[in-house]
Amino acid sequence: VTVYNNAQSETAKISIGVAQGSILGPLLFVIYDNDLPNVLESCHVTLFADDTVLYCSSKCPKLLQQKLNSDLTRVCDWLETNHLTINIKKSKFILIGSGPRLSRLSTSLVTSVGDTPLEEVESYKYLGVMISNNLTWHDHIEFIKSKINKKLGLLKRIKNYLPLHSRILFYNSYILPSFDYADTVWGDRGNETLMADLQILQNKVARIILDLDYGSSASSALKKLAWKDLKTRRIVNRLILIYKCKNNLFSYNFEITYHQDMHVYNTRSKCNIRKSAARHKWGHWTTVNFASNDWNEFPQGIREAKDLQTFKVYLNSFIDT
């Protein structure tokens, strides 16, 4: 039933699917496709509304192709049984690995849905993050820069009509989220040049808001606005992530081990995170290993704050001193 302007439509029965526009639509769809992972044998799946990612790993390219195609066939059968269709045009295939390993591949992998091969791409945007096949974040940083530059152009055109507090509100609402989004994953991973490019953009925003010349001091502008530079913001966000994990404030799929878990006796570093062993730089750059460096350097009193809000207050106070 649809109601609009006090007018009500006739009642219609739904035999399959979920009615679009209904309040319960998103929840019903999640329930509807909740059993998709049960049909897979080799792959894992991540479901977010109607975005579905199928992934698996193997050192052997042929075995990897076999696993993917086998489970893709099962997915197609499940979709047909549940009266759903896959959008082939939006479905892509990406082979992720280190640069040297990808360059050593003699043949390309072929994955297909039915008789239709999936397009292989070198990078793909998933939930707002550009994921590259060589595990670098160059494409994502360029994506962020492009978005922010467009918003900077808009700010330049309207700033003369806005008071200072409205310009700052524009930054906090439309630009800052682009700097912060998922930075616990991509931030500072050996990307000094790319991180510097983003900092240049933040400096540019500060000068525009304060009507300063291009050559004016960026640090003075940030200080006047009481803004943290982006590197400091990334550290803060990583520390908040670890605090939430430590206190079970949200679910996560990685393991955090503390020194106190390894010893039966007290040590000064008992609350420090024990870094996982890694043979390659990719292992050192995992979220937990990278964030543990920041966590272990901060005073224990801050890390043991009683709640998240208190932790943020202590943390910001410590950084600002």
PDB file of C-alpha atoms in Angstrom:
ATOM      1  CA  VAL A   1       0.000   0.000   0.000  1.00  0.00           C
ATOM      2  CA  THR A   2       1.257   3.492  -0.892  1.00  0.00           C
ATOM      3  CA  VAL A   3      -0.073   6.588   0.871  1.00  0.00           C
ATOM      4  CA  TYR A   4       0.524  10.069  -0.564  1.00  0.00           C
ATOM      5  CA  ASN A   5      -1.297  13.328   0.225  1.00  0.00           C
ATOM      6  CA  ASN A   6      -3.953  11.439   2.205  1.00  0.00           C
ATOM      7  CA  ALA A   7      -4.650   9.234  -0.824  1.00  0.00           C
ATOM      8  CA  GLN A   8      -4.157   5.488  -0.489  1.00  0.00           C
ATOM      9  CA  SER A   9      -3.458   3.026  -3.273  1.00  0.00           C
ATOM     10  CA  GLU A  10      -5.053  -0.369  -3.644  1.00  0.00           C
ATOM     11  CA  THR A  11      -3.503  -3.263  -1.752  1.00  0.00           C
ATOM     12  CA  ALA A  12      -1.130  -5.424  -3.776  1.00  0.00           C
ATOM     13  CA  LYS A  13       0.497  -8.694  -2.768  1.00  0.00           C
ATOM     14  CA  ILE A  14       4.263  -9.147  -3.161  1.00  0.00           C
ATOM     15  CA  SER A  15       5.218 -12.702  -4.037  1.00  0.00           C
ATOM     16  CA  ILE A  16       8.995 -12.145  -4.300  1.00  0.00           C
ATOM     17  CA  GLY A  17      11.503  -9.385  -3.668  1.00  0.00           C
ATOM     18  CA  VAL A  18      11.240  -6.271  -1.529  1.00  0.00           C
ATOM     19  CA  ALA A  19       9.137  -3.221  -2.302  1.00  0.00           C
ATOM     20  CA  GLN A  20      11.323  -0.191  -3.033  1.00  0.00           C
ATOM     21  CA  GLY A  21      10.823   2.866  -0.871  1.00  0.00           C
ATOM     22  CA  SER A  22       9.383   1.007   2.095  1.00  0.00           C
ATOM     23  CA  ILE A  23      10.695   1.706   5.591  1.00  0.00           C
ATOM     24  CA  LEU A  24      11.493  -1.954   6.187  1.00  0.00           C
ATOM     25  CA  GLY A  25      12.953  -2.427   2.699  1.00  0.00           C
ATOM     26  CA  PRO A  26      16.663  -2.316   3.657  1.00  0.00           C
ATOM     27  CA  LEU A  27      16.180  -4.649   6.630  1.00  0.00           C
ATOM     28  CA  LEU A  28      14.079  -7.103   4.636  1.00  0.00           C
ATOM     29  CA  PHE A  29      16.685  -7.208   1.861  1.00  0.00           C
ATOM     30  CA  VAL A  30      19.473  -7.923   4.353  1.00  0.00           C
ATOM     31  CA  ILE A  31      17.404 -10.801   5.728  1.00  0.00           C
ATOM     32  CA  TYR A  32      16.607 -11.952   2.201  1.00  0.00           C
ATOM     33  CA  ASP A  33      20.242 -12.335   1.106  1.00  0.00           C
ATOM     34  CA  ASN A  34      21.640 -13.320   4.510  1.00  0.00           C
ATOM     35  CA  ASP A  35      22.162 -16.970   3.539  1.00  0.00           C
ATOM     36  CA  LEU A  36      24.310 -16.232   0.466  1.00  0.00           C
ATOM     37  CA  PRO A  37      27.583 -17.049   2.325  1.00  0.00           C
ATOM     38  CA  ASN A  38      26.281 -20.561   3.012  1.00  0.00           C
ATOM     39  CA  VAL A  39      26.564 -21.595  -0.643  1.00  0.00           C
ATOM     40  CA  LEU A  40      30.276 -20.761  -0.915  1.00  0.00           C
ATOM     41  CA  GLU A  41      32.971 -23.422  -0.578  1.00  0.00           C
ATOM     42  CA  SER A  42      36.297 -21.637  -1.126  1.00  0.00           C
ATOM     43  CA  CYS A  43      35.596 -17.909  -1.082  1.00  0.00           C
ATOM     44  CA  HIS A  44      34.591 -15.429   1.572  1.00  0.00           C
ATOM     45  CA  VAL A  45      31.941 -12.798   1.045  1.00  0.00           C
ATOM     46  CA  THR A  46      31.298  -9.305   2.380  1.00  0.00           C
ATOM     47  CA  LEU A  47      27.719  -8.048   2.174  1.00  0.00           C
ATOM     48  CA  PHE A  48      26.798  -4.389   2.481  1.00  0.00           C
ATOM     49  CA  ALA A  49      23.211  -3.778   1.369  1.00  0.00           C
ATOM     50  CA  ASP A  50      23.219  -4.795  -2.312  1.00  0.00           C
ATOM     51  CA  ASP A  51      27.024  -4.458  -2.661  1.00  0.00           C
ATOM     52  CA  THR A  52      28.571  -7.914  -2.578  1.00  0.00           C
ATOM     53  CA  VAL A  53      32.297  -8.690  -2.630  1.00  0.00           C
ATOM     54  CA  LEU A  54      33.540 -12.214  -3.217  1.00  0.00           C
ATOM     55  CA  TYR A  55      37.199 -12.837  -2.388  1.00  0.00           C
ATOM     56  CA  CYS A  56      39.703 -15.622  -1.815  1.00  0.00           C
ATOM     57  CA  SER A  57      43.467 -16.083  -1.745  1.00  0.00           C
ATOM     58  CA  SER A  58      45.988 -18.519  -3.158  1.00  0.00           C
ATOM     59  CA  LYS A  59      49.638 -18.579  -4.175  1.00  0.00           C
ATOM     60  CA  CYS A  60      48.701 -20.499  -7.322  1.00  0.00           C
ATOM     61  CA  PRO A  61      46.948 -18.379 -10.004  1.00  0.00           C
ATOM     62  CA  LYS A  62      45.270 -21.400 -11.606  1.00  0.00           C
ATOM     63  CA  LEU A  63      43.883 -22.567  -8.274  1.00  0.00           C
ATOM     64  CA  LEU A  64      42.696 -19.038  -7.526  1.00  0.00           C
ATOM     65  CA  GLN A  65      40.847 -18.893 -10.843  1.00  0.00           C
ATOM     66  CA  GLN A  66      39.299 -22.294 -10.190  1.00  0.00           C
ATOM     67  CA  LYS A  67      38.085 -21.272  -6.716  1.00  0.00           C
ATOM     68  CA  LEU A  68      36.551 -18.032  -7.939  1.00  0.00           C
ATOM     69  CA  ASN A  69      34.777 -19.502 -10.952  1.00  0.00           C
ATOM     70  CA  SER A  70      33.476 -22.450  -8.961  1.00  0.00           C
ATOM     71  CA  ASP A  71      31.940 -20.221  -6.299  1.00  0.00           C
ATOM     72  CA  LEU A  72      30.677 -17.718  -8.874  1.00  0.00           C
ATOM     73  CA  THR A  73      28.702 -20.577 -10.396  1.00  0.00           C
ATOM     74  CA  ARG A  74      27.216 -21.334  -6.984  1.00  0.00           C
ATOM     75  CA  VAL A  75      26.339 -17.661  -6.519  1.00  0.00           C
ATOM     76  CA  CYS A  76      24.576 -17.602  -9.891  1.00  0.00           C
ATOM     77  CA  ASP A  77      22.561 -20.685  -8.936  1.00  0.00           C
ATOM     78  CA  TRP A  78      21.624 -19.057  -5.612  1.00  0.00           C
ATOM     79  CA  LEU A  79      20.556 -15.855  -7.365  1.00  0.00           C
ATOM     80  CA  GLU A  80      18.368 -17.784  -9.796  1.00  0.00           C
ATOM     81  CA  THR A  81      16.758 -19.755  -6.974  1.00  0.00           C
ATOM     82  CA  ASN A  82      15.999 -16.530  -5.097  1.00  0.00           C
ATOM     83  CA  HIS A  83      14.760 -14.679  -8.196  1.00  0.00           C
ATOM     84  CA  LEU A  84      17.598 -12.157  -8.148  1.00  0.00           C
ATOM     85  CA  THR A  85      19.862 -10.986 -10.959  1.00  0.00           C
ATOM     86  CA  ILE A  86      23.452  -9.809 -11.009  1.00  0.00           C
ATOM     87  CA  ASN A  87      24.441  -6.526 -12.654  1.00  0.00           C
ATOM     88  CA  ILE A  88      27.190  -7.693 -15.002  1.00  0.00           C
ATOM     89  CA  LYS A  89      28.150  -4.172 -16.094  1.00  0.00           C
ATOM     90  CA  LYS A  90      28.910  -3.141 -12.513  1.00  0.00           C
ATOM     91  CA  SER A  91      30.620  -6.408 -11.591  1.00  0.00           C
ATOM     92  CA  LYS A  92      34.417  -6.281 -11.795  1.00  0.00           C
ATOM     93  CA  PHE A  93      37.355  -8.542 -11.065  1.00  0.00           C
ATOM     94  CA  ILE A  94      40.579  -7.351  -9.434  1.00  0.00           C
ATOM     95  CA  LEU A  95      43.683  -9.435  -8.744  1.00  0.00           C
ATOM     96  CA  ILE A  96      45.490  -8.018  -5.717  1.00  0.00           C
ATOM     97  CA  GLY A  97      49.128  -8.675  -4.904  1.00  0.00           C
ATOM     98  CA  SER A  98      52.548  -7.098  -4.636  1.00  0.00           C
ATOM     99  CA  GLY A  99      53.952  -5.418  -7.740  1.00  0.00           C
ATOM    100  CA  PRO A 100      56.685  -8.052  -8.346  1.00  0.00           C
ATOM    101  CA  ARG A 101      54.245 -10.961  -8.059  1.00  0.00           C
ATOM    102  CA  LEU A 102      51.740  -9.378 -10.413  1.00  0.00           C
ATOM    103  CA  SER A 103      54.477  -8.687 -12.965  1.00  0.00           C
ATOM    104  CA  ARG A 104      55.547 -12.347 -12.914  1.00  0.00           C
ATOM    105  CA  LEU A 105      52.130 -13.610 -14.014  1.00  0.00           C
ATOM    106  CA  SER A 106      52.452 -15.096 -17.488  1.00  0.00           C
ATOM    107  CA  THR A 107      48.725 -15.206 -18.255  1.00  0.00           C
ATOM    108  CA  SER A 108      45.710 -13.246 -17.101  1.00  0.00           C
ATOM    109  CA  LEU A 109      43.080 -14.856 -14.942  1.00  0.00           C
ATOM    110  CA  VAL A 110      39.625 -15.230 -16.444  1.00  0.00           C
ATOM    111  CA  THR A 111      36.587 -15.092 -14.188  1.00  0.00           C
ATOM    112  CA  SER A 112      33.080 -15.251 -15.545  1.00  0.00           C
ATOM    113  CA  VAL A 113      29.437 -15.180 -14.556  1.00  0.00           C
ATOM    114  CA  GLY A 114      27.754 -17.763 -16.713  1.00  0.00           C
ATOM    115  CA  ASP A 115      29.159 -17.223 -20.198  1.00  0.00           C
ATOM    116  CA  THR A 116      30.065 -13.583 -19.562  1.00  0.00           C
ATOM    117  CA  PRO A 117      33.653 -12.821 -18.477  1.00  0.00           C
ATOM    118  CA  LEU A 118      34.091 -10.165 -15.812  1.00  0.00           C
ATOM    119  CA  GLU A 119      36.133  -7.090 -16.647  1.00  0.00           C
ATOM    120  CA  GLU A 120      39.497  -7.031 -14.858  1.00  0.00           C
ATOM    121  CA  VAL A 121      40.424  -3.653 -13.369  1.00  0.00           C
ATOM    122  CA  GLU A 122      43.560  -2.299 -11.686  1.00  0.00           C
ATOM    123  CA  SER A 123      41.608  -0.311  -9.097  1.00  0.00           C
ATOM    124  CA  TYR A 124      38.038  -0.286  -7.883  1.00  0.00           C
ATOM    125  CA  LYS A 125      36.033   2.002  -5.621  1.00  0.00           C
ATOM    126  CA  TYR A 126      34.336   0.061  -2.845  1.00  0.00           C
ATOM    127  CA  LEU A 127      32.339   1.905  -0.178  1.00  0.00           C
ATOM    128  CA  GLY A 128      34.130   5.141  -1.002  1.00  0.00           C
ATOM    129  CA  VAL A 129      37.682   3.741  -0.999  1.00  0.00           C
ATOM    130  CA  MET A 130      39.756   3.178  -4.135  1.00  0.00           C
ATOM    131  CA  ILE A 131      41.427  -0.231  -3.780  1.00  0.00           C
ATOM    132  CA  SER A 132      44.401  -0.787  -6.106  1.00  0.00           C
ATOM    133  CA  ASN A 133      45.663  -4.164  -7.257  1.00  0.00           C
ATOM    134  CA  ASN A 134      49.239  -3.429  -6.103  1.00  0.00           C
ATOM    135  CA  LEU A 135      48.219  -2.542  -2.535  1.00  0.00           C
ATOM    136  CA  THR A 136      49.235   1.106  -2.799  1.00  0.00           C
ATOM    137  CA  TRP A 137      46.978   4.057  -2.115  1.00  0.00           C
ATOM    138  CA  HIS A 138      48.003   6.361  -4.955  1.00  0.00           C
ATOM    139  CA  ASP A 139      44.668   6.051  -6.764  1.00  0.00           C
ATOM    140  CA  HIS A 140      42.710   6.672  -3.572  1.00  0.00           C
ATOM    141  CA  ILE A 141      44.712   9.783  -2.676  1.00  0.00           C
ATOM    142  CA  GLU A 142      44.221  11.137  -6.195  1.00  0.00           C
ATOM    143  CA  PHE A 143      40.514  10.428  -5.806  1.00  0.00           C
ATOM    144  CA  ILE A 144      40.439  12.389  -2.525  1.00  0.00           C
ATOM    145  CA  LYS A 145      42.374  15.278  -4.065  1.00  0.00           C
ATOM    146  CA  SER A 146      39.962  15.462  -6.986  1.00  0.00           C
ATOM    147  CA  LYS A 147      36.924  15.578  -4.680  1.00  0.00           C
ATOM    148  CA  ILE A 148      38.410  18.221  -2.417  1.00  0.00           C
ATOM    149  CA  ASN A 149      39.609  20.426  -5.273  1.00  0.00           C
ATOM    150  CA  LYS A 150      36.053  20.574  -6.610  1.00  0.00           C
ATOM    151  CA  LYS A 151      34.761  21.624  -3.193  1.00  0.00           C
ATOM    152  CA  LEU A 152      37.562  24.168  -2.887  1.00  0.00           C
ATOM    153  CA  GLY A 153      36.424  25.719  -6.144  1.00  0.00           C
ATOM    154  CA  LEU A 154      32.918  26.048  -4.738  1.00  0.00           C
ATOM    155  CA  LEU A 155      34.233  27.575  -1.497  1.00  0.00           C
ATOM    156  CA  LYS A 156      36.197  30.176  -3.451  1.00  0.00           C
ATOM    157  CA  ARG A 157      33.078  31.228  -5.333  1.00  0.00           C
ATOM    158  CA  ILE A 158      30.835  31.574  -2.282  1.00  0.00           C
ATOM    159  CA  LYS A 159      33.248  32.659   0.465  1.00  0.00           C
ATOM    160  CA  ASN A 160      32.564  36.381  -0.009  1.00  0.00           C
ATOM    161  CA  TYR A 161      28.925  35.728   0.851  1.00  0.00           C
ATOM    162  CA  LEU A 162      29.734  33.754   4.002  1.00  0.00           C
ATOM    163  CA  PRO A 163      30.861  34.922   7.449  1.00  0.00           C
ATOM    164  CA  LEU A 164      33.846  33.184   9.033  1.00  0.00           C
ATOM    165  CA  HIS A 165      31.806  30.704  11.089  1.00  0.00           C
ATOM    166  CA  SER A 166      29.888  29.599   7.964  1.00  0.00           C
ATOM    167  CA  ARG A 167      33.131  29.054   6.048  1.00  0.00           C
ATOM    168  CA  ILE A 168      34.398  26.878   8.885  1.00  0.00           C
ATOM    169  CA  LEU A 169      31.088  24.997   8.917  1.00  0.00           C
ATOM    170  CA  PHE A 170      31.477  24.383   5.172  1.00  0.00           C
ATOM    171  CA  TYR A 171      34.930  22.895   5.803  1.00  0.00           C
ATOM    172  CA  ASN A 172      33.764  20.700   8.684  1.00  0.00           C
ATOM    173  CA  SER A 173      30.732  19.441   6.757  1.00  0.00           C
ATOM    174  CA  TYR A 174      31.985  19.002   3.189  1.00  0.00           C
ATOM    175  CA  ILE A 175      35.782  18.832   3.171  1.00  0.00           C
ATOM    176  CA  LEU A 176      37.040  17.396   6.468  1.00  0.00           C
ATOM    177  CA  PRO A 177      35.104  14.092   6.102  1.00  0.00           C
ATOM    178  CA  SER A 178      36.989  13.446   2.843  1.00  0.00           C
ATOM    179  CA  PHE A 179      40.306  13.827   4.683  1.00  0.00           C
ATOM    180  CA  ASP A 180      39.225  11.572   7.570  1.00  0.00           C
ATOM    181  CA  TYR A 181      37.251   8.818   5.851  1.00  0.00           C
ATOM    182  CA  ALA A 182      39.010   5.439   6.301  1.00  0.00           C
ATOM    183  CA  ASP A 183      42.333   7.160   7.087  1.00  0.00           C
ATOM    184  CA  THR A 184      43.067   4.430   9.641  1.00  0.00           C
ATOM    185  CA  VAL A 185      43.482   2.129   6.629  1.00  0.00           C
ATOM    186  CA  TRP A 186      45.312   4.244   4.045  1.00  0.00           C
ATOM    187  CA  GLY A 187      46.984   6.991   6.085  1.00  0.00           C
ATOM    188  CA  ASP A 188      50.797   7.258   6.408  1.00  0.00           C
ATOM    189  CA  ARG A 189      51.574   3.838   4.885  1.00  0.00           C
ATOM    190  CA  GLY A 190      54.935   4.897   3.464  1.00  0.00           C
ATOM    191  CA  ASN A 191      53.138   7.549   1.427  1.00  0.00           C
ATOM    192  CA  GLU A 192      54.949  10.679   2.612  1.00  0.00           C
ATOM    193  CA  THR A 193      54.632  12.460  -0.736  1.00  0.00           C
ATOM    194  CA  LEU A 194      50.934  11.657  -1.054  1.00  0.00           C
ATOM    195  CA  MET A 195      50.295  12.692   2.547  1.00  0.00           C
ATOM    196  CA  ALA A 196      52.096  15.976   1.850  1.00  0.00           C
ATOM    197  CA  ASP A 197      49.777  16.574  -1.117  1.00  0.00           C
ATOM    198  CA  LEU A 198      46.762  16.281   1.172  1.00  0.00           C
ATOM    199  CA  GLN A 199      48.331  18.599   3.733  1.00  0.00           C
ATOM    200  CA  ILE A 200      48.840  21.201   1.010  1.00  0.00           C
ATOM    201  CA  LEU A 201      45.098  21.058   0.351  1.00  0.00           C
ATOM    202  CA  GLN A 202      44.239  21.565   4.028  1.00  0.00           C
ATOM    203  CA  ASN A 203      46.635  24.524   4.143  1.00  0.00           C
ATOM    204  CA  LYS A 204      44.938  25.930   1.066  1.00  0.00           C
ATOM    205  CA  VAL A 205      41.509  25.655   2.684  1.00  0.00           C
ATOM    206  CA  ALA A 206      42.746  27.470   5.796  1.00  0.00           C
ATOM    207  CA  ARG A 207      44.110  30.351   3.718  1.00  0.00           C
ATOM    208  CA  ILE A 208      40.874  30.637   1.730  1.00  0.00           C
ATOM    209  CA  ILE A 209      38.743  30.713   4.875  1.00  0.00           C
ATOM    210  CA  LEU A 210      40.922  33.392   6.483  1.00  0.00           C
ATOM    211  CA  ASP A 211      41.383  35.409   3.254  1.00  0.00           C
ATOM    212  CA  LEU A 212      45.157  35.007   3.426  1.00  0.00           C
ATOM    213  CA  ASP A 213      47.657  35.261   0.596  1.00  0.00           C
ATOM    214  CA  TYR A 214      49.079  32.080  -0.943  1.00  0.00           C
ATOM    215  CA  GLY A 215      52.520  32.670   0.576  1.00  0.00           C
ATOM    216  CA  SER A 216      51.284  33.241   4.118  1.00  0.00           C
ATOM    217  CA  SER A 217      52.215  30.842   6.921  1.00  0.00           C
ATOM    218  CA  ALA A 218      50.121  27.681   6.825  1.00  0.00           C
ATOM    219  CA  SER A 219      50.976  26.692  10.402  1.00  0.00           C
ATOM    220  CA  SER A 220      49.827  30.103  11.659  1.00  0.00           C
ATOM    221  CA  ALA A 221      46.556  29.737   9.750  1.00  0.00           C
ATOM    222  CA  LEU A 222      45.915  26.272  11.214  1.00  0.00           C
ATOM    223  CA  LYS A 223      46.722  27.548  14.696  1.00  0.00           C
ATOM    224  CA  LYS A 224      44.358  30.504  14.326  1.00  0.00           C
ATOM    225  CA  LEU A 225      41.548  28.155  13.292  1.00  0.00           C
ATOM    226  CA  ALA A 226      42.485  25.681  16.073  1.00  0.00           C
ATOM    227  CA  TRP A 227      42.831  22.902  13.492  1.00  0.00           C
ATOM    228  CA  LYS A 228      45.057  19.868  13.855  1.00  0.00           C
ATOM    229  CA  ASP A 229      47.185  19.103  10.816  1.00  0.00           C
ATOM    230  CA  LEU A 230      46.193  15.954   8.942  1.00  0.00           C
ATOM    231  CA  LYS A 231      49.019  13.794  10.291  1.00  0.00           C
ATOM    232  CA  THR A 232      47.919  14.537  13.853  1.00  0.00           C
ATOM    233  CA  ARG A 233      44.291  13.816  12.934  1.00  0.00           C
ATOM    234  CA  ARG A 234      45.317  10.444  11.515  1.00  0.00           C
ATOM    235  CA  ILE A 235      47.179   9.575  14.718  1.00  0.00           C
ATOM    236  CA  VAL A 236      44.148  10.559  16.807  1.00  0.00           C
ATOM    237  CA  ASN A 237      41.818   8.473  14.636  1.00  0.00           C
ATOM    238  CA  ARG A 238      44.084   5.431  14.922  1.00  0.00           C
ATOM    239  CA  LEU A 239      44.242   5.790  18.698  1.00  0.00           C
ATOM    240  CA  ILE A 240      40.461   6.060  18.921  1.00  0.00           C
ATOM    241  CA  LEU A 241      40.183   2.914  16.797  1.00  0.00           C
ATOM    242  CA  ILE A 242      42.457   0.967  19.148  1.00  0.00           C
ATOM    243  CA  TYR A 243      40.607   2.275  22.219  1.00  0.00           C
ATOM    244  CA  LYS A 244      37.302   1.084  20.753  1.00  0.00           C
ATOM    245  CA  CYS A 245      38.797  -2.331  20.004  1.00  0.00           C
ATOM    246  CA  LYS A 246      40.362  -2.616  23.458  1.00  0.00           C
ATOM    247  CA  ASN A 247      37.062  -1.821  25.163  1.00  0.00           C
ATOM    248  CA  ASN A 248      34.848  -3.857  22.812  1.00  0.00           C
ATOM    249  CA  LEU A 249      32.957  -0.801  21.596  1.00  0.00           C
ATOM    250  CA  PHE A 250      32.571  -2.252  18.125  1.00  0.00           C
ATOM    251  CA  SER A 251      33.184  -5.531  16.326  1.00  0.00           C
ATOM    252  CA  TYR A 252      36.400  -6.042  14.387  1.00  0.00           C
ATOM    253  CA  ASN A 253      37.999  -8.883  12.468  1.00  0.00           C
ATOM    254  CA  PHE A 254      41.643  -8.543  13.483  1.00  0.00           C
ATOM    255  CA  GLU A 255      43.504  -9.753  16.544  1.00  0.00           C
ATOM    256  CA  ILE A 256      45.042  -7.445  19.148  1.00  0.00           C
ATOM    257  CA  THR A 257      47.469  -8.989  21.640  1.00  0.00           C
ATOM    258  CA  TYR A 258      48.777  -7.070  24.645  1.00  0.00           C
ATOM    259  CA  HIS A 259      52.021  -7.696  26.501  1.00  0.00           C
ATOM    260  CA  GLN A 260      50.022  -8.600  29.617  1.00  0.00           C
ATOM    261  CA  ASP A 261      48.531 -11.509  27.653  1.00  0.00           C
ATOM    262  CA  MET A 262      52.047 -12.920  27.176  1.00  0.00           C
ATOM    263  CA  HIS A 263      53.285 -12.637  30.791  1.00  0.00           C
ATOM    264  CA  VAL A 264      51.887 -13.742  34.142  1.00  0.00           C
ATOM    265  CA  TYR A 265      53.813 -11.002  35.937  1.00  0.00           C
ATOM    266  CA  ASN A 266      53.390  -7.220  35.771  1.00  0.00           C
ATOM    267  CA  THR A 267      55.592  -5.199  33.464  1.00  0.00           C
ATOM    268  CA  ARG A 268      55.703  -1.505  32.690  1.00  0.00           C
ATOM    269  CA  SER A 269      54.620  -2.274  29.142  1.00  0.00           C
ATOM    270  CA  LYS A 270      51.742  -4.584  30.086  1.00  0.00           C
ATOM    271  CA  CYS A 271      49.188  -2.339  28.317  1.00  0.00           C
ATOM    272  CA  ASN A 272      51.297  -2.060  25.179  1.00  0.00           C
ATOM    273  CA  ILE A 273      50.163  -3.817  22.026  1.00  0.00           C
ATOM    274  CA  ARG A 274      52.361  -6.661  20.867  1.00  0.00           C
ATOM    275  CA  LYS A 275      53.117  -6.179  17.190  1.00  0.00           C
ATOM    276  CA  SER A 276      52.573  -9.169  14.937  1.00  0.00           C
ATOM    277  CA  ALA A 277      55.593 -10.614  13.181  1.00  0.00           C
ATOM    278  CA  ALA A 278      55.796  -9.660   9.517  1.00  0.00           C
ATOM    279  CA  ARG A 279      58.209 -10.613   6.748  1.00  0.00           C
ATOM    280  CA  HIS A 280      57.212  -7.853   4.344  1.00  0.00           C
ATOM    281  CA  LYS A 281      56.362  -4.176   4.606  1.00  0.00           C
ATOM    282  CA  TRP A 282      52.706  -5.017   3.901  1.00  0.00           C
ATOM    283  CA  GLY A 283      52.585  -6.838   7.229  1.00  0.00           C
ATOM    284  CA  HIS A 284      54.126  -3.915   9.084  1.00  0.00           C
ATOM    285  CA  TRP A 285      51.553  -1.621   7.460  1.00  0.00           C
ATOM    286  CA  THR A 286      48.487  -3.492   8.653  1.00  0.00           C
ATOM    287  CA  THR A 287      46.071  -1.359  10.646  1.00  0.00           C
ATOM    288  CA  VAL A 288      46.902  -3.010  13.980  1.00  0.00           C
ATOM    289  CA  ASN A 289      50.681  -2.957  13.573  1.00  0.00           C
ATOM    290  CA  PHE A 290      50.698   0.613  12.351  1.00  0.00           C
ATOM    291  CA  ALA A 291      48.313   1.877  15.026  1.00  0.00           C
ATOM    292  CA  SER A 292      50.183   0.032  17.775  1.00  0.00           C
ATOM    293  CA  ASN A 293      53.184   2.308  17.256  1.00  0.00           C
ATOM    294  CA  ASP A 294      51.026   5.316  18.137  1.00  0.00           C
ATOM    295  CA  TRP A 295      49.244   3.527  20.996  1.00  0.00           C
ATOM    296  CA  ASN A 296      52.411   2.326  22.730  1.00  0.00           C
ATOM    297  CA  GLU A 297      53.946   5.811  22.707  1.00  0.00           C
ATOM    298  CA  PHE A 298      51.103   7.485  24.600  1.00  0.00           C
ATOM    299  CA  PRO A 299      50.926   7.652  28.423  1.00  0.00           C
ATOM    300  CA  GLN A 300      49.210   4.727  30.109  1.00  0.00           C
ATOM    301  CA  GLY A 301      46.896   7.065  32.028  1.00  0.00           C
ATOM    302  CA  ILE A 302      45.329   8.246  28.766  1.00  0.00           C
ATOM    303  CA  ARG A 303      44.970   4.716  27.407  1.00  0.00           C
ATOM    304  CA  GLU A 304      43.128   3.581  30.547  1.00  0.00           C
ATOM    305  CA  ALA A 305      40.455   6.315  30.408  1.00  0.00           C
ATOM    306  CA  LYS A 306      37.115   5.070  31.768  1.00  0.00           C
ATOM    307  CA  ASP A 307      35.078   5.860  28.642  1.00  0.00           C
ATOM    308  CA  LEU A 308      35.519   7.015  25.054  1.00  0.00           C
ATOM    309  CA  GLN A 309      34.552  10.638  25.673  1.00  0.00           C
ATOM    310  CA  THR A 310      37.053  10.935  28.529  1.00  0.00           C
ATOM    311  CA  PHE A 311      39.704   9.284  26.352  1.00  0.00           C
ATOM    312  CA  LYS A 312      39.139  11.862  23.605  1.00  0.00           C
ATOM    313  CA  VAL A 313      39.370  14.741  26.093  1.00  0.00           C
ATOM    314  CA  TYR A 314      42.621  13.408  27.597  1.00  0.00           C
ATOM    315  CA  LEU A 315      44.039  12.674  24.162  1.00  0.00           C
ATOM    316  CA  ASN A 316      43.299  16.084  22.669  1.00  0.00           C
ATOM    317  CA  SER A 317      44.547  17.833  25.804  1.00  0.00           C
ATOM    318  CA  PHE A 318      47.824  15.894  25.652  1.00  0.00           C
ATOM    319  CA  ILE A 319      48.328  16.625  21.950  1.00  0.00           C
ATOM    320  CA  ASP A 320      47.554  20.331  22.313  1.00  0.00           C
ATOM    321  CA  THR A 321      50.092  20.844  25.104  1.00  0.00           C
TER     322      THR A 321
END
